[in-house]
Amino acid sequence: MKKDGVQMYNKIAFTFKEYFLFYLGFIIFLILAFKQEGDPDYLNYIDIYTSSLNSSYVDIRIEPFYYLLNHSLVSIGIDFQVLLVIIAFLLVPAKIIFIKDYSSNFLLSIWIYICTIFILYDFIAIRQGIAFSFILLSYYSIVERNFKKYFFMIFIASLFHFSAIILLLIYPIVIRQYRTIFLYLALSIIFCLNFFQIQIGLATLILENISLPAFTLEKLNAYSIAEDTAFL
């Protein structure tokens, strides 16, 4: 009887988790898909959208896949709002599904997502938000120990934001198992590096030793000296 009660509780809890994440994800999707002018980058993204009609991604200085998405829509006269709807599809489902599959405390994970990724990236810096969606999807490849799939996901992410290419370097590290204390230590070090704006030259290392297209190198160089990515 006790075992049946535990199974029933687990089933109800799992069902609540799925419904909660679905409806919350749908609300977040609507917020992103139908947002209006108000965030700092909104007008910049409209400018990118209109400029993509007669300019190349090199001229606009944005990543190829984001340019292609904009150019494809604006060239057939699609309204900018439709672009936001498509972007919302790229932003939200991957993050909600990842939380459902891997979070042991989905309420805490949702809270962290809303207070960090959603506000900073999905709502404002949407190219980074899209790249982060593919980065999360790449974690499934880490679990499967499938480098080809991991490479593909990170490559796609980098075509929305070139800084994601750096994650190719960490695959040999993340496929290993570590004691929890080492994971907390690594996160603490990363937080301190970023908080105190300490540069370790990771992007510079790539710029000096890996052959990449000129535009990619230019973008990585810009990210390496940006104040909000100091740890690179």
PDB file of C-alpha atoms in Angstrom:
ATOM      1  CA  MET A   1       0.000   0.000   0.000  1.00  0.00           C
ATOM      2  CA  LYS A   2       2.807   2.383   0.916  1.00  0.00           C
ATOM      3  CA  LYS A   3       4.594   1.612  -2.355  1.00  0.00           C
ATOM      4  CA  ASP A   4       1.406   2.318  -4.326  1.00  0.00           C
ATOM      5  CA  GLY A   5       1.051   5.636  -2.514  1.00  0.00           C
ATOM      6  CA  VAL A   6       4.608   6.649  -3.382  1.00  0.00           C
ATOM      7  CA  GLN A   7       4.073   5.709  -7.035  1.00  0.00           C
ATOM      8  CA  MET A   8       0.846   7.715  -7.150  1.00  0.00           C
ATOM      9  CA  TYR A   9       2.589  10.726  -5.592  1.00  0.00           C
ATOM     10  CA  ASN A  10       5.454  10.524  -8.072  1.00  0.00           C
ATOM     11  CA  LYS A  11       2.997  10.301 -10.962  1.00  0.00           C
ATOM     12  CA  ILE A  12       1.039  13.347  -9.758  1.00  0.00           C
ATOM     13  CA  ALA A  13       4.233  15.321  -9.121  1.00  0.00           C
ATOM     14  CA  PHE A  14       5.562  14.462 -12.579  1.00  0.00           C
ATOM     15  CA  THR A  15       2.253  15.442 -14.203  1.00  0.00           C
ATOM     16  CA  PHE A  16       2.216  18.743 -12.309  1.00  0.00           C
ATOM     17  CA  LYS A  17       5.792  19.421 -13.404  1.00  0.00           C
ATOM     18  CA  GLU A  18       4.960  18.825 -17.068  1.00  0.00           C
ATOM     19  CA  TYR A  19       1.804  20.952 -17.031  1.00  0.00           C
ATOM     20  CA  PHE A  20       3.472  23.744 -15.078  1.00  0.00           C
ATOM     21  CA  LEU A  21       6.443  23.913 -17.429  1.00  0.00           C
ATOM     22  CA  PHE A  22       4.221  23.750 -20.503  1.00  0.00           C
ATOM     23  CA  TYR A  23       1.926  26.608 -19.475  1.00  0.00           C
ATOM     24  CA  LEU A  24       4.737  28.747 -18.082  1.00  0.00           C
ATOM     25  CA  GLY A  25       6.755  28.129 -21.236  1.00  0.00           C
ATOM     26  CA  PHE A  26       3.747  29.144 -23.329  1.00  0.00           C
ATOM     27  CA  ILE A  27       3.387  32.389 -21.350  1.00  0.00           C
ATOM     28  CA  ILE A  28       7.089  33.160 -21.785  1.00  0.00           C
ATOM     29  CA  PHE A  29       6.749  32.371 -25.500  1.00  0.00           C
ATOM     30  CA  LEU A  30       3.876  34.865 -25.834  1.00  0.00           C
ATOM     31  CA  ILE A  31       5.844  37.544 -23.992  1.00  0.00           C
ATOM     32  CA  LEU A  32       8.807  37.143 -26.359  1.00  0.00           C
ATOM     33  CA  ALA A  33       6.785  36.659 -29.542  1.00  0.00           C
ATOM     34  CA  PHE A  34       4.618  39.734 -29.104  1.00  0.00           C
ATOM     35  CA  LYS A  35       6.856  42.131 -27.226  1.00  0.00           C
ATOM     36  CA  GLN A  36       6.856  45.739 -28.334  1.00  0.00           C
ATOM     37  CA  GLU A  37       9.449  48.506 -28.258  1.00  0.00           C
ATOM     38  CA  GLY A  38      10.878  48.940 -24.799  1.00  0.00           C
ATOM     39  CA  ASP A  39      14.006  46.839 -24.340  1.00  0.00           C
ATOM     40  CA  PRO A  40      17.435  48.394 -25.099  1.00  0.00           C
ATOM     41  CA  ASP A  41      18.094  46.384 -28.284  1.00  0.00           C
ATOM     42  CA  TYR A  42      14.614  46.384 -29.845  1.00  0.00           C
ATOM     43  CA  LEU A  43      15.322  49.197 -32.328  1.00  0.00           C
ATOM     44  CA  ASN A  44      18.723  47.696 -33.149  1.00  0.00           C
ATOM     45  CA  TYR A  45      17.090  44.426 -34.166  1.00  0.00           C
ATOM     46  CA  ILE A  46      14.555  46.260 -36.315  1.00  0.00           C
ATOM     47  CA  ASP A  47      17.453  48.032 -38.011  1.00  0.00           C
ATOM     48  CA  ILE A  48      19.193  44.699 -38.605  1.00  0.00           C
ATOM     49  CA  TYR A  49      15.964  43.319 -40.062  1.00  0.00           C
ATOM     50  CA  THR A  50      15.474  46.134 -42.555  1.00  0.00           C
ATOM     51  CA  SER A  51      19.183  46.393 -43.407  1.00  0.00           C
ATOM     52  CA  SER A  52      19.461  42.677 -44.201  1.00  0.00           C
ATOM     53  CA  LEU A  53      17.410  43.200 -47.369  1.00  0.00           C
ATOM     54  CA  ASN A  54      20.219  44.948 -49.271  1.00  0.00           C
ATOM     55  CA  SER A  55      23.311  44.209 -47.176  1.00  0.00           C
ATOM     56  CA  SER A  56      25.434  41.143 -46.436  1.00  0.00           C
ATOM     57  CA  TYR A  57      25.989  39.782 -42.949  1.00  0.00           C
ATOM     58  CA  VAL A  58      29.554  41.118 -43.108  1.00  0.00           C
ATOM     59  CA  ASP A  59      28.284  44.636 -43.778  1.00  0.00           C
ATOM     60  CA  ILE A  60      25.770  44.475 -40.928  1.00  0.00           C
ATOM     61  CA  ARG A  61      28.328  42.743 -38.684  1.00  0.00           C
ATOM     62  CA  ILE A  62      26.079  39.938 -37.481  1.00  0.00           C
ATOM     63  CA  GLU A  63      26.340  36.153 -37.554  1.00  0.00           C
ATOM     64  CA  PRO A  64      25.343  34.277 -40.747  1.00  0.00           C
ATOM     65  CA  PHE A  65      22.340  32.280 -39.516  1.00  0.00           C
ATOM     66  CA  TYR A  66      20.712  35.260 -37.831  1.00  0.00           C
ATOM     67  CA  TYR A  67      21.298  37.282 -40.990  1.00  0.00           C
ATOM     68  CA  LEU A  68      19.840  34.485 -43.149  1.00  0.00           C
ATOM     69  CA  LEU A  69      16.735  34.315 -40.963  1.00  0.00           C
ATOM     70  CA  ASN A  70      16.217  38.078 -41.248  1.00  0.00           C
ATOM     71  CA  HIS A  71      17.026  38.270 -44.954  1.00  0.00           C
ATOM     72  CA  SER A  72      14.706  35.386 -45.848  1.00  0.00           C
ATOM     73  CA  LEU A  73      11.733  37.037 -44.165  1.00  0.00           C
ATOM     74  CA  VAL A  74      12.280  40.662 -45.123  1.00  0.00           C
ATOM     75  CA  SER A  75      12.915  39.741 -48.772  1.00  0.00           C
ATOM     76  CA  ILE A  76       9.365  38.370 -49.096  1.00  0.00           C
ATOM     77  CA  GLY A  77       7.787  41.235 -47.181  1.00  0.00           C
ATOM     78  CA  ILE A  78       7.137  39.462 -43.881  1.00  0.00           C
ATOM     79  CA  ASP A  79       6.506  41.756 -40.914  1.00  0.00           C
ATOM     80  CA  PHE A  80       9.132  42.057 -38.163  1.00  0.00           C
ATOM     81  CA  GLN A  81       6.635  40.671 -35.649  1.00  0.00           C
ATOM     82  CA  VAL A  82       6.683  37.329 -37.462  1.00  0.00           C
ATOM     83  CA  LEU A  83      10.444  37.219 -36.964  1.00  0.00           C
ATOM     84  CA  LEU A  84       9.902  37.645 -33.225  1.00  0.00           C
ATOM     85  CA  VAL A  85       7.470  34.706 -33.226  1.00  0.00           C
ATOM     86  CA  ILE A  86      10.024  32.477 -34.970  1.00  0.00           C
ATOM     87  CA  ILE A  87      12.746  33.644 -32.603  1.00  0.00           C
ATOM     88  CA  ALA A  88      10.516  32.816 -29.630  1.00  0.00           C
ATOM     89  CA  PHE A  89      10.285  29.243 -30.969  1.00  0.00           C
ATOM     90  CA  LEU A  90      14.082  29.110 -31.049  1.00  0.00           C
ATOM     91  CA  LEU A  91      14.422  30.626 -27.574  1.00  0.00           C
ATOM     92  CA  VAL A  92      11.872  28.991 -25.301  1.00  0.00           C
ATOM     93  CA  PRO A  93      11.186  25.265 -26.026  1.00  0.00           C
ATOM     94  CA  ALA A  94      14.821  24.127 -25.751  1.00  0.00           C
ATOM     95  CA  LYS A  95      15.236  25.712 -22.325  1.00  0.00           C
ATOM     96  CA  ILE A  96      11.922  24.424 -20.965  1.00  0.00           C
ATOM     97  CA  ILE A  97      12.582  20.892 -22.245  1.00  0.00           C
ATOM     98  CA  PHE A  98      16.094  20.945 -20.792  1.00  0.00           C
ATOM     99  CA  ILE A  99      14.732  21.930 -17.372  1.00  0.00           C
ATOM    100  CA  LYS A 100      12.098  19.178 -17.597  1.00  0.00           C
ATOM    101  CA  ASP A 101      14.667  16.529 -18.482  1.00  0.00           C
ATOM    102  CA  TYR A 102      17.547  17.423 -16.200  1.00  0.00           C
ATOM    103  CA  SER A 103      16.439  19.601 -13.305  1.00  0.00           C
ATOM    104  CA  SER A 104      15.893  17.930  -9.938  1.00  0.00           C
ATOM    105  CA  ASN A 105      14.252  21.143  -8.690  1.00  0.00           C
ATOM    106  CA  PHE A 106      12.385  22.585 -11.654  1.00  0.00           C
ATOM    107  CA  LEU A 107      10.868  25.483  -9.692  1.00  0.00           C
ATOM    108  CA  LEU A 108      14.321  26.702  -8.690  1.00  0.00           C
ATOM    109  CA  SER A 109      15.588  26.170 -12.241  1.00  0.00           C
ATOM    110  CA  ILE A 110      12.708  28.215 -13.675  1.00  0.00           C
ATOM    111  CA  TRP A 111      13.393  30.990 -11.164  1.00  0.00           C
ATOM    112  CA  ILE A 112      17.076  31.074 -12.111  1.00  0.00           C
ATOM    113  CA  TYR A 113      16.183  31.031 -15.820  1.00  0.00           C
ATOM    114  CA  ILE A 114      13.751  33.936 -15.510  1.00  0.00           C
ATOM    115  CA  CYS A 115      16.132  36.025 -13.377  1.00  0.00           C
ATOM    116  CA  THR A 116      19.154  35.459 -15.632  1.00  0.00           C
ATOM    117  CA  ILE A 117      18.873  33.977 -19.126  1.00  0.00           C
ATOM    118  CA  PHE A 118      15.358  35.242 -19.850  1.00  0.00           C
ATOM    119  CA  ILE A 119      15.949  38.834 -18.766  1.00  0.00           C
ATOM    120  CA  LEU A 120      19.506  39.228 -20.042  1.00  0.00           C
ATOM    121  CA  TYR A 121      19.403  37.226 -23.264  1.00  0.00           C
ATOM    122  CA  ASP A 122      16.012  35.904 -24.389  1.00  0.00           C
ATOM    123  CA  PHE A 123      14.323  39.269 -23.889  1.00  0.00           C
ATOM    124  CA  ILE A 124      17.174  41.598 -24.887  1.00  0.00           C
ATOM    125  CA  ALA A 125      20.251  39.967 -26.455  1.00  0.00           C
ATOM    126  CA  ILE A 126      18.279  37.476 -28.529  1.00  0.00           C
ATOM    127  CA  ARG A 127      21.166  36.205 -30.676  1.00  0.00           C
ATOM    128  CA  GLN A 128      22.937  35.062 -27.518  1.00  0.00           C
ATOM    129  CA  GLY A 129      19.666  33.572 -26.303  1.00  0.00           C
ATOM    130  CA  ILE A 130      19.276  31.509 -29.473  1.00  0.00           C
ATOM    131  CA  ALA A 131      22.874  30.342 -29.248  1.00  0.00           C
ATOM    132  CA  PHE A 132      22.289  29.336 -25.634  1.00  0.00           C
ATOM    133  CA  SER A 133      19.327  27.180 -26.694  1.00  0.00           C
ATOM    134  CA  PHE A 134      21.583  25.158 -29.000  1.00  0.00           C
ATOM    135  CA  ILE A 135      24.241  25.000 -26.289  1.00  0.00           C
ATOM    136  CA  LEU A 136      21.700  23.411 -23.943  1.00  0.00           C
ATOM    137  CA  LEU A 137      20.712  20.956 -26.668  1.00  0.00           C
ATOM    138  CA  SER A 138      24.388  20.039 -27.035  1.00  0.00           C
ATOM    139  CA  TYR A 139      24.309  18.704 -23.462  1.00  0.00           C
ATOM    140  CA  TYR A 140      22.315  15.703 -24.683  1.00  0.00           C
ATOM    141  CA  SER A 141      25.294  14.876 -26.895  1.00  0.00           C
ATOM    142  CA  ILE A 142      27.608  15.127 -23.892  1.00  0.00           C
ATOM    143  CA  VAL A 143      25.457  12.586 -22.043  1.00  0.00           C
ATOM    144  CA  GLU A 144      25.595  10.304 -25.097  1.00  0.00           C
ATOM    145  CA  ARG A 145      29.360  10.897 -25.500  1.00  0.00           C
ATOM    146  CA  ASN A 146      28.711  11.827 -29.117  1.00  0.00           C
ATOM    147  CA  PHE A 147      31.231  14.445 -30.214  1.00  0.00           C
ATOM    148  CA  LYS A 148      29.848  14.710 -33.763  1.00  0.00           C
ATOM    149  CA  LYS A 149      26.420  15.751 -32.503  1.00  0.00           C
ATOM    150  CA  TYR A 150      28.036  18.045 -29.921  1.00  0.00           C
ATOM    151  CA  PHE A 151      30.162  19.672 -32.636  1.00  0.00           C
ATOM    152  CA  PHE A 152      27.088  20.135 -34.844  1.00  0.00           C
ATOM    153  CA  MET A 153      25.065  21.830 -32.078  1.00  0.00           C
ATOM    154  CA  ILE A 154      27.895  24.138 -31.058  1.00  0.00           C
ATOM    155  CA  PHE A 155      28.575  24.943 -34.707  1.00  0.00           C
ATOM    156  CA  ILE A 156      24.912  25.947 -35.187  1.00  0.00           C
ATOM    157  CA  ALA A 157      25.056  27.987 -31.976  1.00  0.00           C
ATOM    158  CA  SER A 158      28.155  29.799 -33.212  1.00  0.00           C
ATOM    159  CA  LEU A 159      26.339  30.795 -36.409  1.00  0.00           C
ATOM    160  CA  PHE A 160      23.930  32.750 -34.220  1.00  0.00           C
ATOM    161  CA  HIS A 161      26.667  34.053 -31.899  1.00  0.00           C
ATOM    162  CA  PHE A 162      30.317  33.374 -32.665  1.00  0.00           C
ATOM    163  CA  SER A 163      31.385  33.314 -29.016  1.00  0.00           C
ATOM    164  CA  ALA A 164      29.804  29.835 -28.727  1.00  0.00           C
ATOM    165  CA  ILE A 165      32.653  28.363 -30.796  1.00  0.00           C
ATOM    166  CA  ILE A 166      34.837  28.503 -27.694  1.00  0.00           C
ATOM    167  CA  LEU A 167      32.782  25.659 -26.194  1.00  0.00           C
ATOM    168  CA  LEU A 168      34.372  23.226 -28.645  1.00  0.00           C
ATOM    169  CA  LEU A 169      37.483  23.439 -26.487  1.00  0.00           C
ATOM    170  CA  ILE A 170      35.762  22.225 -23.328  1.00  0.00           C
ATOM    171  CA  TYR A 171      34.320  18.938 -24.649  1.00  0.00           C
ATOM    172  CA  PRO A 172      37.226  16.809 -23.327  1.00  0.00           C
ATOM    173  CA  ILE A 173      36.671  18.417 -19.933  1.00  0.00           C
ATOM    174  CA  VAL A 174      32.894  18.141 -19.619  1.00  0.00           C
ATOM    175  CA  ILE A 175      32.659  14.455 -20.613  1.00  0.00           C
ATOM    176  CA  ARG A 176      34.628  13.501 -17.490  1.00  0.00           C
ATOM    177  CA  GLN A 177      33.002  12.945 -14.116  1.00  0.00           C
ATOM    178  CA  TYR A 178      34.072  15.118 -11.216  1.00  0.00           C
ATOM    179  CA  ARG A 179      33.320  15.298  -7.532  1.00  0.00           C
ATOM    180  CA  THR A 180      30.707  17.910  -6.653  1.00  0.00           C
ATOM    181  CA  ILE A 181      33.211  20.060  -4.796  1.00  0.00           C
ATOM    182  CA  PHE A 182      35.279  20.506  -7.957  1.00  0.00           C
ATOM    183  CA  LEU A 183      32.191  21.595  -9.906  1.00  0.00           C
ATOM    184  CA  TYR A 184      31.334  24.199  -7.271  1.00  0.00           C
ATOM    185  CA  LEU A 185      34.956  25.353  -7.277  1.00  0.00           C
ATOM    186  CA  ALA A 186      34.960  25.746 -11.069  1.00  0.00           C
ATOM    187  CA  LEU A 187      31.716  27.741 -10.991  1.00  0.00           C
ATOM    188  CA  SER A 188      33.095  29.948  -8.224  1.00  0.00           C
ATOM    189  CA  ILE A 189      36.249  30.664 -10.225  1.00  0.00           C
ATOM    190  CA  ILE A 190      34.241  31.553 -13.345  1.00  0.00           C
ATOM    191  CA  PHE A 191      31.984  33.841 -11.296  1.00  0.00           C
ATOM    192  CA  CYS A 192      34.986  35.621  -9.734  1.00  0.00           C
ATOM    193  CA  LEU A 193      36.714  36.049 -13.095  1.00  0.00           C
ATOM    194  CA  ASN A 194      33.628  37.672 -14.572  1.00  0.00           C
ATOM    195  CA  PHE A 195      32.683  39.696 -11.479  1.00  0.00           C
ATOM    196  CA  PHE A 196      36.155  41.183 -11.100  1.00  0.00           C
ATOM    197  CA  GLN A 197      36.616  41.565 -14.875  1.00  0.00           C
ATOM    198  CA  ILE A 198      39.744  39.379 -14.965  1.00  0.00           C
ATOM    199  CA  GLN A 199      40.854  38.406 -18.463  1.00  0.00           C
ATOM    200  CA  ILE A 200      42.463  35.015 -19.046  1.00  0.00           C
ATOM    201  CA  GLY A 201      42.829  35.393 -22.824  1.00  0.00           C
ATOM    202  CA  LEU A 202      40.810  32.366 -23.947  1.00  0.00           C
ATOM    203  CA  ALA A 203      39.509  34.133 -27.019  1.00  0.00           C
ATOM    204  CA  THR A 204      42.999  35.466 -27.719  1.00  0.00           C
ATOM    205  CA  LEU A 205      44.314  31.896 -27.619  1.00  0.00           C
ATOM    206  CA  ILE A 206      41.819  30.933 -30.326  1.00  0.00           C
ATOM    207  CA  LEU A 207      42.613  34.005 -32.386  1.00  0.00           C
ATOM    208  CA  GLU A 208      46.329  33.211 -32.357  1.00  0.00           C
ATOM    209  CA  ASN A 209      46.255  29.451 -32.885  1.00  0.00           C
ATOM    210  CA  ILE A 210      43.139  28.454 -34.841  1.00  0.00           C
ATOM    211  CA  SER A 211      42.478  29.286 -38.474  1.00  0.00           C
ATOM    212  CA  LEU A 212      39.002  30.788 -38.832  1.00  0.00           C
ATOM    213  CA  PRO A 213      37.316  33.029 -41.419  1.00  0.00           C
ATOM    214  CA  ALA A 214      38.246  36.699 -41.145  1.00  0.00           C
ATOM    215  CA  PHE A 215      34.785  37.823 -40.087  1.00  0.00           C
ATOM    216  CA  THR A 216      34.653  35.154 -37.366  1.00  0.00           C
ATOM    217  CA  LEU A 217      38.036  36.247 -36.042  1.00  0.00           C
ATOM    218  CA  GLU A 218      36.892  39.854 -36.036  1.00  0.00           C
ATOM    219  CA  LYS A 219      33.797  38.999 -33.985  1.00  0.00           C
ATOM    220  CA  LEU A 220      35.759  36.884 -31.516  1.00  0.00           C
ATOM    221  CA  ASN A 221      38.232  39.703 -31.094  1.00  0.00           C
ATOM    222  CA  ALA A 222      35.378  42.086 -30.334  1.00  0.00           C
ATOM    223  CA  TYR A 223      33.960  39.688 -27.749  1.00  0.00           C
ATOM    224  CA  SER A 224      37.356  39.194 -26.166  1.00  0.00           C
ATOM    225  CA  ILE A 225      37.692  42.901 -25.352  1.00  0.00           C
ATOM    226  CA  ALA A 226      34.056  43.482 -24.388  1.00  0.00           C
ATOM    227  CA  GLU A 227      33.505  44.416 -20.772  1.00  0.00           C
ATOM    228  CA  ASP A 228      30.640  41.950 -20.242  1.00  0.00           C
ATOM    229  CA  THR A 229      32.739  38.967 -21.378  1.00  0.00           C
ATOM    230  CA  ALA A 230      35.888  39.711 -19.456  1.00  0.00           C
ATOM    231  CA  PHE A 231      36.657  36.101 -18.521  1.00  0.00           C
ATOM    232  CA  LEU A 232      37.165  35.265 -22.216  1.00  0.00           C
TER     233      LEU A 232
END
